[in-house]
Amino acid sequence: MDRSQILEHLPGLRRYARLLAGDAWAADDLVQDTLERACRKWLLWRPDGDLRAWLFTLMHNLYLNQRRSAARGQWLDIDSLSETLAAPEDNSDAALDLERCLQRLPAEQRAVLLLVSVEDMSYADTARVLHLPLGTVMSRLSRARSRLRELMEAPSAPSATSASSAAPAQSAPTAKAATPQAAAPALRRLK
């Protein structure tokens, strides 16, 4: 195994793991587990294959396995923790940052979006890494981009409603003229 081949892919692996896991410590563990598995399974990699895609496939499969095992093994008694749990702050006016919006995407959509947009993989390579048909990759990417756009624009929605609540205070002819204009942006967002 040539160490330099793997070293050139480490920044991309770390970036993908960080965005996939949402936590720097978990991401570092995921990268380390990926590299350990790559060393153990090195004989399975074909020298004529794409090393980058193979490493990302290993990482993605490890991430899914970790998610499955974590979901199975975690049981908490909420009654015993009720005093230590704090209610989330109602901060609807604060804008959500990109990373928090990414974490709100379904894992399947987030993985496709990260590989194509952040890691600049082709649709075919992404399909190979995630073991999906090409059409599914394109569909999930489209849904992920659309949902991410909605999440990023969500904080601006209260200001739009406050502007539309001021419209009924105006005279009736002006309110009628404002109604079609207010509906037009909603139609554009649906496309």
PDB file of C-alpha atoms in Angstrom:
ATOM      1  CA  MET A   1       0.000   0.000   0.000  1.00  0.00           C
ATOM      2  CA  ASP A   2       1.360   3.394  -0.999  1.00  0.00           C
ATOM      3  CA  ARG A   3       0.826   5.816   1.873  1.00  0.00           C
ATOM      4  CA  SER A   4       0.814   8.901  -0.367  1.00  0.00           C
ATOM      5  CA  GLN A   5      -2.182   7.584  -2.302  1.00  0.00           C
ATOM      6  CA  ILE A   6      -4.314   7.614   0.817  1.00  0.00           C
ATOM      7  CA  LEU A   7      -2.872  10.834   2.269  1.00  0.00           C
ATOM      8  CA  GLU A   8      -4.078  12.896  -0.668  1.00  0.00           C
ATOM      9  CA  HIS A   9      -7.678  11.804   0.048  1.00  0.00           C
ATOM     10  CA  LEU A  10      -7.630  12.574   3.792  1.00  0.00           C
ATOM     11  CA  PRO A  11      -8.907  16.184   3.547  1.00  0.00           C
ATOM     12  CA  GLY A  12     -11.904  15.072   1.500  1.00  0.00           C
ATOM     13  CA  LEU A  13     -12.607  12.153   3.833  1.00  0.00           C
ATOM     14  CA  ARG A  14     -12.445  14.427   6.881  1.00  0.00           C
ATOM     15  CA  ARG A  15     -14.670  17.046   5.262  1.00  0.00           C
ATOM     16  CA  TYR A  16     -17.274  14.451   4.259  1.00  0.00           C
ATOM     17  CA  ALA A  17     -17.160  12.759   7.670  1.00  0.00           C
ATOM     18  CA  ARG A  18     -17.533  16.091   9.481  1.00  0.00           C
ATOM     19  CA  LEU A  19     -20.610  17.064   7.524  1.00  0.00           C
ATOM     20  CA  LEU A  20     -22.062  13.550   7.611  1.00  0.00           C
ATOM     21  CA  ALA A  21     -21.599  12.983  11.342  1.00  0.00           C
ATOM     22  CA  GLY A  22     -22.183  16.583  12.434  1.00  0.00           C
ATOM     23  CA  ASP A  23     -19.559  16.340  15.183  1.00  0.00           C
ATOM     24  CA  ALA A  24     -15.794  16.787  14.925  1.00  0.00           C
ATOM     25  CA  TRP A  25     -14.978  13.958  17.365  1.00  0.00           C
ATOM     26  CA  ALA A  26     -17.328  11.506  15.665  1.00  0.00           C
ATOM     27  CA  ALA A  27     -15.933  12.560  12.283  1.00  0.00           C
ATOM     28  CA  ASP A  28     -12.344  11.892  13.365  1.00  0.00           C
ATOM     29  CA  ASP A  29     -13.377   8.490  14.689  1.00  0.00           C
ATOM     30  CA  LEU A  30     -15.146   7.741  11.422  1.00  0.00           C
ATOM     31  CA  VAL A  31     -12.067   8.683   9.377  1.00  0.00           C
ATOM     32  CA  GLN A  32      -9.856   6.551  11.600  1.00  0.00           C
ATOM     33  CA  ASP A  33     -12.239   3.580  11.346  1.00  0.00           C
ATOM     34  CA  THR A  34     -12.314   4.042   7.571  1.00  0.00           C
ATOM     35  CA  LEU A  35      -8.532   4.022   7.327  1.00  0.00           C
ATOM     36  CA  GLU A  36      -8.304   0.965   9.574  1.00  0.00           C
ATOM     37  CA  ARG A  37     -10.806  -0.880   7.427  1.00  0.00           C
ATOM     38  CA  ALA A  38      -8.978   0.210   4.267  1.00  0.00           C
ATOM     39  CA  CYS A  39      -5.754  -1.246   5.657  1.00  0.00           C
ATOM     40  CA  ARG A  40      -7.464  -4.518   6.602  1.00  0.00           C
ATOM     41  CA  LYS A  41      -9.299  -4.804   3.286  1.00  0.00           C
ATOM     42  CA  TRP A  42      -6.532  -3.452   1.069  1.00  0.00           C
ATOM     43  CA  LEU A  43      -6.410  -6.666  -0.969  1.00  0.00           C
ATOM     44  CA  LEU A  44     -10.034  -6.110  -2.010  1.00  0.00           C
ATOM     45  CA  TRP A  45      -9.227  -2.840  -3.759  1.00  0.00           C
ATOM     46  CA  ARG A  46      -8.527  -3.243  -7.444  1.00  0.00           C
ATOM     47  CA  PRO A  47      -5.498  -1.219  -8.560  1.00  0.00           C
ATOM     48  CA  ASP A  48      -7.347  -0.191 -11.722  1.00  0.00           C
ATOM     49  CA  GLY A  49     -10.306   1.119  -9.627  1.00  0.00           C
ATOM     50  CA  ASP A  50     -10.911   4.574  -8.224  1.00  0.00           C
ATOM     51  CA  LEU A  51      -9.265   4.729  -4.769  1.00  0.00           C
ATOM     52  CA  ARG A  52     -11.213   7.850  -3.790  1.00  0.00           C
ATOM     53  CA  ALA A  53     -14.570   6.241  -4.544  1.00  0.00           C
ATOM     54  CA  TRP A  54     -13.510   3.066  -2.701  1.00  0.00           C
ATOM     55  CA  LEU A  55     -12.520   5.026   0.426  1.00  0.00           C
ATOM     56  CA  PHE A  56     -15.749   7.029   0.383  1.00  0.00           C
ATOM     57  CA  THR A  57     -17.722   3.797  -0.020  1.00  0.00           C
ATOM     58  CA  LEU A  58     -15.971   2.308   3.003  1.00  0.00           C
ATOM     59  CA  MET A  59     -16.686   5.458   5.014  1.00  0.00           C
ATOM     60  CA  HIS A  60     -20.320   5.641   4.007  1.00  0.00           C
ATOM     61  CA  ASN A  61     -20.915   1.971   4.853  1.00  0.00           C
ATOM     62  CA  LEU A  62     -19.205   2.397   8.234  1.00  0.00           C
ATOM     63  CA  TYR A  63     -21.340   5.444   8.961  1.00  0.00           C
ATOM     64  CA  LEU A  64     -24.535   3.536   8.155  1.00  0.00           C
ATOM     65  CA  ASN A  65     -23.442   0.602  10.322  1.00  0.00           C
ATOM     66  CA  GLN A  66     -22.697   2.959  13.221  1.00  0.00           C
ATOM     67  CA  ARG A  67     -26.089   4.643  12.859  1.00  0.00           C
ATOM     68  CA  ARG A  68     -27.889   1.308  12.842  1.00  0.00           C
ATOM     69  CA  SER A  69     -26.078   0.007  15.909  1.00  0.00           C
ATOM     70  CA  ALA A  70     -26.584   3.290  17.789  1.00  0.00           C
ATOM     71  CA  ALA A  71     -30.302   3.269  17.045  1.00  0.00           C
ATOM     72  CA  ARG A  72     -30.644  -0.300  18.345  1.00  0.00           C
ATOM     73  CA  GLY A  73     -28.688   0.071  21.555  1.00  0.00           C
ATOM     74  CA  GLN A  74     -29.795   3.375  23.073  1.00  0.00           C
ATOM     75  CA  TRP A  75     -32.577   3.259  25.664  1.00  0.00           C
ATOM     76  CA  LEU A  76     -33.001   6.059  28.156  1.00  0.00           C
ATOM     77  CA  ASP A  77     -35.463   6.476  30.988  1.00  0.00           C
ATOM     78  CA  ILE A  78     -36.812   9.951  30.323  1.00  0.00           C
ATOM     79  CA  ASP A  79     -38.466  10.207  33.734  1.00  0.00           C
ATOM     80  CA  SER A  80     -35.115   9.911  35.489  1.00  0.00           C
ATOM     81  CA  LEU A  81     -33.582  12.548  33.194  1.00  0.00           C
ATOM     82  CA  SER A  82     -36.484  15.021  33.240  1.00  0.00           C
ATOM     83  CA  GLU A  83     -34.775  17.348  35.725  1.00  0.00           C
ATOM     84  CA  THR A  84     -31.572  17.548  33.679  1.00  0.00           C
ATOM     85  CA  LEU A  85     -33.229  18.071  30.308  1.00  0.00           C
ATOM     86  CA  ALA A  86     -33.686  21.686  29.346  1.00  0.00           C
ATOM     87  CA  ALA A  87     -36.315  22.860  26.927  1.00  0.00           C
ATOM     88  CA  PRO A  88     -34.908  24.310  23.715  1.00  0.00           C
ATOM     89  CA  GLU A  89     -34.968  28.060  23.475  1.00  0.00           C
ATOM     90  CA  ASP A  90     -37.668  29.448  21.238  1.00  0.00           C
ATOM     91  CA  ASN A  91     -35.396  31.452  18.986  1.00  0.00           C
ATOM     92  CA  SER A  92     -37.430  31.538  15.781  1.00  0.00           C
ATOM     93  CA  ASP A  93     -35.943  34.895  14.727  1.00  0.00           C
ATOM     94  CA  ALA A  94     -32.368  33.556  14.626  1.00  0.00           C
ATOM     95  CA  ALA A  95     -31.136  32.392  11.232  1.00  0.00           C
ATOM     96  CA  LEU A  96     -30.172  28.742  10.897  1.00  0.00           C
ATOM     97  CA  ASP A  97     -26.668  28.193   9.661  1.00  0.00           C
ATOM     98  CA  LEU A  98     -25.798  25.856   6.822  1.00  0.00           C
ATOM     99  CA  GLU A  99     -24.464  23.032   8.973  1.00  0.00           C
ATOM    100  CA  ARG A 100     -27.606  22.895  11.110  1.00  0.00           C
ATOM    101  CA  CYS A 101     -29.736  22.887   7.967  1.00  0.00           C
ATOM    102  CA  LEU A 102     -27.643  20.066   6.523  1.00  0.00           C
ATOM    103  CA  GLN A 103     -28.188  18.028   9.669  1.00  0.00           C
ATOM    104  CA  ARG A 104     -31.958  18.462   9.284  1.00  0.00           C
ATOM    105  CA  LEU A 105     -31.897  16.788   5.873  1.00  0.00           C
ATOM    106  CA  PRO A 106     -32.654  13.058   5.721  1.00  0.00           C
ATOM    107  CA  ALA A 107     -29.400  11.071   5.830  1.00  0.00           C
ATOM    108  CA  GLU A 108     -29.917   9.669   2.321  1.00  0.00           C
ATOM    109  CA  GLN A 109     -30.347  13.112   0.796  1.00  0.00           C
ATOM    110  CA  ARG A 110     -27.520  14.615   2.859  1.00  0.00           C
ATOM    111  CA  ALA A 111     -25.057  11.941   1.710  1.00  0.00           C
ATOM    112  CA  VAL A 112     -25.826  12.547  -1.977  1.00  0.00           C
ATOM    113  CA  LEU A 113     -25.709  16.325  -1.584  1.00  0.00           C
ATOM    114  CA  LEU A 114     -22.363  16.230   0.221  1.00  0.00           C
ATOM    115  CA  LEU A 115     -20.704  13.892  -2.250  1.00  0.00           C
ATOM    116  CA  VAL A 116     -21.848  15.854  -5.304  1.00  0.00           C
ATOM    117  CA  SER A 117     -21.648  19.417  -3.987  1.00  0.00           C
ATOM    118  CA  VAL A 118     -18.891  19.366  -1.398  1.00  0.00           C
ATOM    119  CA  GLU A 119     -16.673  16.539  -2.657  1.00  0.00           C
ATOM    120  CA  ASP A 120     -17.348  17.381  -6.322  1.00  0.00           C
ATOM    121  CA  MET A 121     -18.004  13.748  -7.275  1.00  0.00           C
ATOM    122  CA  SER A 122     -19.768  12.968 -10.508  1.00  0.00           C
ATOM    123  CA  TYR A 123     -23.268  11.511 -10.378  1.00  0.00           C
ATOM    124  CA  ALA A 124     -21.915   8.173 -11.590  1.00  0.00           C
ATOM    125  CA  ASP A 125     -19.231   8.049  -8.870  1.00  0.00           C
ATOM    126  CA  THR A 126     -21.787   9.034  -6.242  1.00  0.00           C
ATOM    127  CA  ALA A 127     -24.103   6.269  -7.449  1.00  0.00           C
ATOM    128  CA  ARG A 128     -21.230   3.798  -7.207  1.00  0.00           C
ATOM    129  CA  VAL A 129     -20.236   4.940  -3.703  1.00  0.00           C
ATOM    130  CA  LEU A 130     -23.786   4.788  -2.334  1.00  0.00           C
ATOM    131  CA  HIS A 131     -24.801   1.675  -4.321  1.00  0.00           C
ATOM    132  CA  LEU A 132     -27.737   3.487  -5.927  1.00  0.00           C
ATOM    133  CA  PRO A 133     -29.058   3.803  -9.470  1.00  0.00           C
ATOM    134  CA  LEU A 134     -28.058   7.011 -11.248  1.00  0.00           C
ATOM    135  CA  GLY A 135     -31.659   8.228 -11.393  1.00  0.00           C
ATOM    136  CA  THR A 136     -32.042   7.830  -7.631  1.00  0.00           C
ATOM    137  CA  VAL A 137     -28.915   9.926  -7.075  1.00  0.00           C
ATOM    138  CA  MET A 138     -30.278  12.682  -9.286  1.00  0.00           C
ATOM    139  CA  SER A 139     -33.688  12.555  -7.609  1.00  0.00           C
ATOM    140  CA  ARG A 140     -32.259  12.644  -4.080  1.00  0.00           C
ATOM    141  CA  LEU A 141     -29.931  15.475  -5.045  1.00  0.00           C
ATOM    142  CA  SER A 142     -32.818  17.510  -6.410  1.00  0.00           C
ATOM    143  CA  ARG A 143     -34.917  16.903  -3.281  1.00  0.00           C
ATOM    144  CA  ALA A 144     -31.966  17.691  -1.014  1.00  0.00           C
ATOM    145  CA  ARG A 145     -31.225  20.972  -2.769  1.00  0.00           C
ATOM    146  CA  SER A 146     -34.879  21.948  -2.668  1.00  0.00           C
ATOM    147  CA  ARG A 147     -35.242  21.070   1.017  1.00  0.00           C
ATOM    148  CA  LEU A 148     -31.987  22.815   1.923  1.00  0.00           C
ATOM    149  CA  ARG A 149     -33.187  25.942   0.128  1.00  0.00           C
ATOM    150  CA  GLU A 150     -36.440  25.802   2.129  1.00  0.00           C
ATOM    151  CA  LEU A 151     -34.557  25.381   5.390  1.00  0.00           C
ATOM    152  CA  MET A 152     -32.184  28.235   4.631  1.00  0.00           C
ATOM    153  CA  GLU A 153     -35.056  30.569   3.677  1.00  0.00           C
ATOM    154  CA  ALA A 154     -37.218  29.569   6.660  1.00  0.00           C
ATOM    155  CA  PRO A 155     -35.981  32.345   9.004  1.00  0.00           C
ATOM    156  CA  SER A 156     -37.052  35.004   6.507  1.00  0.00           C
ATOM    157  CA  ALA A 157     -40.656  33.720   6.509  1.00  0.00           C
ATOM    158  CA  PRO A 158     -41.768  35.618   9.666  1.00  0.00           C
ATOM    159  CA  SER A 159     -40.826  38.948   8.105  1.00  0.00           C
ATOM    160  CA  ALA A 160     -42.913  38.132   5.038  1.00  0.00           C
ATOM    161  CA  THR A 161     -45.947  37.351   7.177  1.00  0.00           C
ATOM    162  CA  SER A 162     -45.558  40.564   9.148  1.00  0.00           C
ATOM    163  CA  ALA A 163     -45.503  42.485   5.861  1.00  0.00           C
ATOM    164  CA  SER A 164     -48.641  40.695   4.645  1.00  0.00           C
ATOM    165  CA  SER A 165     -50.393  41.326   7.972  1.00  0.00           C
ATOM    166  CA  ALA A 166     -49.939  45.051   7.372  1.00  0.00           C
ATOM    167  CA  ALA A 167     -51.790  44.819   4.027  1.00  0.00           C
ATOM    168  CA  PRO A 168     -55.340  44.379   5.476  1.00  0.00           C
ATOM    169  CA  ALA A 169     -54.995  47.722   7.283  1.00  0.00           C
ATOM    170  CA  GLN A 170     -54.904  49.452   3.907  1.00  0.00           C
ATOM    171  CA  SER A 171     -57.992  50.319   1.854  1.00  0.00           C
ATOM    172  CA  ALA A 172     -59.831  47.507   0.036  1.00  0.00           C
ATOM    173  CA  PRO A 173     -58.638  48.296  -3.557  1.00  0.00           C
ATOM    174  CA  THR A 174     -54.988  48.349  -2.441  1.00  0.00           C
ATOM    175  CA  ALA A 175     -55.425  45.083  -0.522  1.00  0.00           C
ATOM    176  CA  LYS A 176     -56.845  43.420  -3.651  1.00  0.00           C
ATOM    177  CA  ALA A 177     -53.871  44.588  -5.670  1.00  0.00           C
ATOM    178  CA  ALA A 178     -51.453  43.301  -3.028  1.00  0.00           C
ATOM    179  CA  THR A 179     -52.999  39.815  -2.904  1.00  0.00           C
ATOM    180  CA  PRO A 180     -51.912  38.635  -6.409  1.00  0.00           C
ATOM    181  CA  GLN A 181     -48.447  40.069  -5.858  1.00  0.00           C
ATOM    182  CA  ALA A 182     -48.139  38.229  -2.538  1.00  0.00           C
ATOM    183  CA  ALA A 183     -49.181  34.951  -4.185  1.00  0.00           C
ATOM    184  CA  ALA A 184     -46.619  35.250  -7.003  1.00  0.00           C
ATOM    185  CA  PRO A 185     -43.499  34.553  -4.899  1.00  0.00           C
ATOM    186  CA  ALA A 186     -45.156  31.443  -3.418  1.00  0.00           C
ATOM    187  CA  LEU A 187     -45.770  30.139  -6.945  1.00  0.00           C
ATOM    188  CA  ARG A 188     -42.166  30.748  -7.931  1.00  0.00           C
ATOM    189  CA  ARG A 189     -40.912  28.809  -4.902  1.00  0.00           C
ATOM    190  CA  LEU A 190     -42.989  25.779  -5.871  1.00  0.00           C
ATOM    191  CA  LYS A 191     -41.251  25.502  -9.224  1.00  0.00           C
TER     192      LYS A 191
END
